Amino acid sequence: MRLKDKVALITGSGSGIGKSTALLFANEGACVIVNDLSEEKGVETVKEIEDMGGNAIFIQADVTNPASVQSMVNMIIDQFGRIDILFNNAGISGVGRLHEIEADAWDRIMAVNVKGVFLPSKYALPYMMERKSGSIINMSSCIAEIGLALRASYAATKGAVLALTKSMQVDYAPYNIRVNALLPGTIITPFVEDYLKNSYDDPEEAVEGLKKRQLSGDLGRPEDVARAALFLASDEAKFMMGSPLYIDGGVVSGKNA
Ligand code: NAP
């Protein structure tokens, strides 16, 4: 029960890493607010949490929309009185070399992956500041630290999230709020499966190539990232501030070796 009675908002938790984290947080005693664009997927996450005896509600909101995010935060405060943990996880992929990226696609990925961290933080922070307590976890990626082919727009968003995390930490440390970033390598989720399908003629062969990029020789699983999020969310990480936490099977170390 490492998160007993904590109130945790996880954006994009109808799928992949967010969903796995929602299940783990609930299992550790948190009351989880599952957010997603898709009601069907969000409700399914809540159902799985309730089936295992946990506590969760679903709130549909688009993390790119200020009114939608503000109303979600207001609903949480009305019902629970606080937000202890905010995991800014929602994100989308972007593929292509820079000159091939359409301006609309650039704006969209910036909106979901960067504004989608800004807005939930903006509306949740005043309540955390009031209580002088909180843990914010921002989803970056190991791509923020290494160059990978065909991922310019995505890399730009994840680099922005890492820089934002460090600045946020400086501003909110006086309020006893910790802000850290997760930097996963390739984790098998619907997001990566779609990316493989859309980018390679032979996705199976592409997976074998990706596995070779990891020092671990294998790809990560959503639970691997969920466990790192649990650590950052919990009081065990009280000395972690503004830190990038790698869960990448050694990709960054391997690239820098
Ligand atoms: P996923 O399975 O596609 O989950 C992402 C979730 O975010 C989806 O349920 C999606 O909902 C939701 N979402 C998208 N736009 C949203 C919006 N505007 N408002 C609210 N929710 C929204 O992907 P994942 O692999 O778990 O990725 C989660 C995060 O980890 C992302 O930020 C991703 O960039 C990051 N990450 C992933 C990997 C990896 O290898 N998988 C590596 C590094 C970092 P809908 O499907 O309903 O649109």
Coordinates of C-alpha atoms and ligand atoms in Angstrom, one line a residue:
M1 CA 0.0 0.0 0.0
R2 CA 2.6 2.5 -1.1
L3 CA 0.0 5.0 -2.2
K4 CA -2.6 4.5 0.5
D5 CA -5.4 7.1 0.2
K6 CA -3.6 9.2 -2.4
V7 CA -5.6 10.8 -5.1
A8 CA -3.9 10.3 -8.5
L9 CA -4.9 11.7 -11.8
I10 CA -3.4 9.8 -14.8
T11 CA -4.0 11.3 -18.2
G12 CA -4.3 8.9 -21.2
S13 CA -4.9 5.9 -18.9
G14 CA -7.3 4.1 -21.1
S15 CA -4.4 2.3 -22.8
G16 CA -0.8 1.2 -22.6
I17 CA 1.5 2.7 -20.0
G18 CA -1.2 4.9 -18.4
K19 CA -3.6 2.0 -18.0
S20 CA -0.9 -0.3 -16.5
T21 CA 0.0 2.5 -14.1
A22 CA -3.6 3.1 -13.1
L23 CA -3.9 -0.6 -12.2
L24 CA -0.7 -0.5 -10.2
F25 CA -1.5 2.7 -8.4
A26 CA -5.0 1.4 -7.5
N27 CA -3.4 -1.8 -6.3
E28 CA -1.2 0.2 -4.0
G29 CA -4.2 1.9 -2.4
A30 CA -4.6 5.1 -4.5
C31 CA -7.9 6.4 -5.7
V32 CA -7.3 6.7 -9.4
I33 CA -8.8 9.2 -11.7
V34 CA -8.6 7.6 -15.1
N35 CA -8.6 10.2 -17.9
D36 CA -8.8 9.5 -21.6
L37 CA -10.3 10.8 -24.8
S38 CA -12.0 7.4 -25.3
E39 CA -14.8 6.8 -22.9
E40 CA -14.9 3.1 -23.8
K41 CA -11.2 2.6 -23.0
G42 CA -11.3 4.7 -19.8
V43 CA -14.4 2.9 -18.5
E44 CA -12.7 -0.4 -19.2
T45 CA -9.7 0.6 -17.1
V46 CA -12.0 1.6 -14.2
K47 CA -13.9 -1.7 -14.5
E48 CA -10.6 -3.7 -14.2
I49 CA -9.6 -1.6 -11.2
E50 CA -13.0 -2.2 -9.5
D51 CA -12.9 -5.9 -10.3
M52 CA -9.6 -6.2 -8.3
G53 CA -11.2 -4.3 -5.4
G54 CA -9.6 -0.9 -6.2
N55 CA -11.0 2.6 -6.3
A56 CA -11.3 4.6 -9.6
I57 CA -13.5 6.9 -11.6
F58 CA -13.3 7.9 -15.3
I59 CA -13.3 11.5 -16.5
Q60 CA -13.3 12.1 -20.2
A61 CA -11.3 15.2 -21.1
D62 CA -9.0 16.3 -23.9
V63 CA -5.7 17.4 -22.5
T64 CA -5.2 19.9 -25.3
N65 CA -8.4 21.8 -24.4
P66 CA -8.2 24.3 -21.4
A67 CA -11.9 24.3 -20.6
S68 CA -12.0 20.5 -20.7
V69 CA -8.9 20.1 -18.4
Q70 CA -10.1 22.8 -16.0
S71 CA -13.5 21.2 -15.7
M72 CA -11.8 17.8 -15.0
V73 CA -9.7 19.3 -12.2
N74 CA -12.7 21.0 -10.7
M75 CA -14.6 17.7 -10.7
I76 CA -11.8 16.0 -8.9
I77 CA -11.5 18.8 -6.3
D78 CA -15.3 18.8 -5.7
Q79 CA -15.3 15.0 -5.2
F80 CA -12.0 14.4 -3.4
G81 CA -10.7 17.8 -2.2
R82 CA -7.2 17.4 -3.6
I83 CA -4.8 15.9 -6.2
D84 CA -1.8 14.3 -4.6
I85 CA -0.3 12.8 -7.8
L86 CA -0.5 14.0 -11.4
F87 CA 0.9 11.7 -14.0
N88 CA 1.0 13.6 -17.4
N89 CA 1.1 10.6 -19.5
A90 CA -1.2 11.2 -22.6
G91 CA 0.7 11.4 -25.8
I92 CA 0.7 10.6 -29.5
S93 CA 3.4 9.6 -32.0
G94 CA 4.8 11.5 -34.9
V95 CA 6.8 10.0 -37.8
G96 CA 8.9 11.6 -40.6
R97 CA 11.8 13.7 -41.4
L98 CA 11.3 17.4 -40.6
H99 CA 10.7 18.5 -44.2
E100 CA 8.0 15.8 -44.7
I101 CA 6.0 16.8 -41.6
E102 CA 2.7 18.7 -42.3
A103 CA 2.3 21.9 -40.3
D104 CA -1.0 20.6 -38.9
A105 CA 0.6 17.4 -37.7
W106 CA 3.3 19.4 -36.0
D107 CA 0.7 21.5 -34.2
R108 CA -1.2 18.5 -33.2
I109 CA 1.7 16.6 -31.6
M110 CA 2.9 19.8 -29.8
A111 CA -0.7 20.2 -28.5
V112 CA -1.1 16.7 -27.1
N113 CA 2.5 16.0 -25.9
V114 CA 3.5 19.5 -24.6
K115 CA 0.3 21.6 -24.0
G116 CA -1.1 18.3 -22.7
V117 CA 1.5 18.5 -19.9
F118 CA 1.1 22.2 -19.4
L119 CA -2.7 22.3 -19.0
P120 CA -3.3 19.6 -16.3
S121 CA -0.3 21.0 -14.4
K122 CA -1.5 24.5 -14.6
Y123 CA -4.9 23.7 -13.2
A124 CA -3.8 21.1 -10.6
L125 CA -0.8 23.1 -9.2
P126 CA -2.7 25.8 -7.3
Y127 CA -4.4 23.0 -5.2
M128 CA -1.0 21.2 -4.6
M129 CA 0.5 24.6 -3.6
E130 CA -2.2 25.2 -1.2
R131 CA -1.5 21.9 0.6
K132 CA 2.2 22.2 0.1
S133 CA 2.4 18.7 -1.2
G134 CA 2.3 16.9 -4.5
S135 CA 4.1 14.7 -7.0
I136 CA 4.0 15.5 -10.7
I137 CA 5.3 12.9 -13.2
N138 CA 5.8 14.1 -16.8
M139 CA 6.1 11.6 -19.6
S140 CA 9.2 12.4 -21.7
S141 CA 11.1 9.7 -23.6
C142 CA 14.7 8.6 -24.1
I143 CA 14.4 10.2 -27.5
A144 CA 14.8 13.5 -25.6
E145 CA 18.5 12.6 -25.2
I146 CA 19.5 10.7 -28.3
G147 CA 18.9 11.2 -32.0
L148 CA 16.7 8.6 -33.7
A149 CA 15.7 8.5 -37.4
L150 CA 12.3 9.8 -38.6
R151 CA 11.1 11.1 -35.2
A152 CA 11.8 14.9 -35.4
S153 CA 8.4 16.2 -34.2
Y154 CA 8.1 13.6 -31.5
A155 CA 11.6 14.2 -30.2
A156 CA 10.9 17.9 -30.1
T157 CA 7.9 17.4 -27.9
K158 CA 9.7 15.0 -25.5
G159 CA 12.8 17.3 -25.3
A160 CA 10.4 20.1 -24.4
V161 CA 8.7 18.0 -21.7
L162 CA 12.1 17.3 -20.1
A163 CA 13.1 21.0 -20.1
L164 CA 9.7 21.9 -18.7
T165 CA 10.1 19.4 -15.9
K166 CA 13.3 20.9 -14.7
S167 CA 11.9 24.5 -14.8
M168 CA 8.7 23.4 -13.0
Q169 CA 10.8 21.7 -10.3
V170 CA 12.7 24.9 -9.6
D171 CA 9.5 27.0 -9.3
Y172 CA 7.5 24.5 -7.2
A173 CA 10.2 23.1 -4.9
P174 CA 9.3 25.8 -2.3
Y175 CA 5.8 24.3 -2.2
N176 CA 7.2 20.8 -1.5
I177 CA 6.0 19.6 -4.9
R178 CA 8.2 17.2 -6.7
V179 CA 8.3 17.2 -10.5
N180 CA 10.1 14.4 -12.3
A181 CA 10.2 12.9 -15.8
L182 CA 10.1 9.4 -17.1
L183 CA 12.2 8.5 -20.1
P184 CA 11.1 5.1 -21.5
G185 CA 12.8 3.3 -24.4
T186 CA 10.6 1.3 -26.7
I187 CA 7.7 -0.2 -24.7
I188 CA 5.3 -2.6 -26.4
T189 CA 1.9 -0.7 -26.3
P190 CA -0.8 0.0 -28.9
F191 CA 1.1 3.3 -29.6
V192 CA 4.2 1.4 -30.7
E193 CA 2.3 -1.3 -32.6
D194 CA 0.6 1.4 -34.7
Y195 CA 3.9 3.2 -35.3
L196 CA 5.4 -0.1 -36.5
K197 CA 2.5 -0.9 -38.7
N198 CA 2.5 2.6 -40.3
S199 CA 6.3 2.9 -40.7
Y200 CA 7.5 -0.5 -41.8
D201 CA 6.6 -3.0 -44.5
D202 CA 7.5 -5.8 -42.2
P203 CA 6.7 -4.8 -38.5
E204 CA 8.0 -8.2 -37.2
E205 CA 11.5 -7.5 -38.7
A206 CA 11.3 -4.0 -37.3
V207 CA 10.7 -5.3 -33.8
E208 CA 13.8 -7.5 -34.1
G209 CA 15.8 -4.4 -35.2
L210 CA 14.4 -2.4 -32.2
K211 CA 15.3 -5.2 -29.8
K212 CA 19.0 -5.0 -30.9
R213 CA 19.0 -1.3 -30.0
Q214 CA 18.4 -2.2 -26.3
L215 CA 21.2 -3.4 -24.2
S216 CA 18.6 -5.7 -22.6
G217 CA 18.0 -7.4 -26.0
D218 CA 14.3 -7.0 -25.5
L219 CA 11.6 -4.3 -25.6
G220 CA 10.0 -3.0 -22.4
R221 CA 6.5 -3.7 -21.1
P222 CA 4.0 -1.1 -19.8
E223 CA 4.5 -2.6 -16.3
D224 CA 8.2 -1.7 -16.4
V225 CA 7.3 2.0 -16.7
A226 CA 4.4 1.8 -14.3
R227 CA 6.7 0.6 -11.6
A228 CA 9.0 3.6 -12.2
A229 CA 6.0 5.9 -12.0
L230 CA 5.0 4.3 -8.7
F231 CA 8.4 5.0 -7.3
L232 CA 8.3 8.7 -8.3
A233 CA 4.7 9.0 -7.1
S234 CA 5.5 7.5 -3.7
D235 CA 7.2 9.1 -0.7
E236 CA 10.2 6.8 -1.3
A237 CA 11.2 9.2 -4.0
K238 CA 11.2 12.3 -1.7
F239 CA 14.8 13.1 -2.7
M240 CA 14.0 12.9 -6.5
M241 CA 13.5 16.4 -7.8
G242 CA 13.6 17.5 -11.5
S243 CA 15.1 14.1 -12.4
P244 CA 15.0 12.2 -15.7
L245 CA 14.4 8.5 -14.8
Y246 CA 15.4 6.2 -17.6
I247 CA 13.5 2.9 -18.2
D248 CA 15.0 2.2 -21.5
G249 CA 16.7 -1.2 -21.4
G250 CA 20.0 0.7 -21.7
V251 CA 19.3 2.5 -25.0
V252 CA 20.7 5.8 -23.9
S253 CA 23.8 4.3 -22.2
G254 CA 24.4 2.1 -25.2
K255 CA 24.2 5.0 -27.6
N256 CA 26.6 7.1 -25.5
A257 CA 29.1 4.3 -25.0
Ligands
NAP1 P1 -1.1 4.6 -25.9 O1 -1.3 3.1 -25.6 O2 -1.5 5.1 -27.3 O3 -1.8 5.4 -24.8 C1 -1.8 6.8 -24.9 C2 -3.2 7.3 -24.4 O4 -3.3 8.7 -24.5 C3 -4.3 6.7 -25.3 O5 -5.3 6.1 -24.5 C4 -4.9 8.0 -25.9 O6 -6.3 7.9 -26.1 C5 -4.6 9.0 -24.9 N1 -4.7 10.4 -25.5 C6 -4.2 10.8 -26.7 N2 -4.5 12.1 -26.9 C7 -5.2 12.5 -25.8 C8 -5.8 13.7 -25.4 N3 -5.7 14.8 -26.2 N4 -6.4 13.8 -24.2 C9 -6.5 12.7 -23.4 N5 -5.9 11.5 -23.7 C10 -5.3 11.4 -24.9 O7 0.5 4.9 -25.7 P2 1.6 4.6 -24.7 O8 2.7 3.9 -25.4 O9 1.1 4.0 -23.5 O10 2.2 6.0 -24.4 C11 1.9 6.7 -23.2 C12 3.0 7.9 -23.1 O11 4.3 7.3 -23.0 C13 3.0 8.8 -24.3 O12 3.2 10.1 -23.8 C14 4.2 8.4 -25.1 O13 4.7 9.4 -25.9 C15 5.1 7.9 -24.0 N6 6.2 7.0 -24.4 C16 5.8 5.8 -24.9 C17 6.9 5.0 -25.3 C18 6.6 3.6 -25.9 O14 7.5 3.0 -26.5 N7 5.4 3.1 -25.9 C19 8.2 5.3 -25.2 C20 8.5 6.6 -24.6 C21 7.4 7.4 -24.2 P3 -7.0 7.6 -27.5 O15 -6.3 6.3 -27.9 O16 -8.4 7.4 -27.1 O17 -6.7 8.7 -28.4

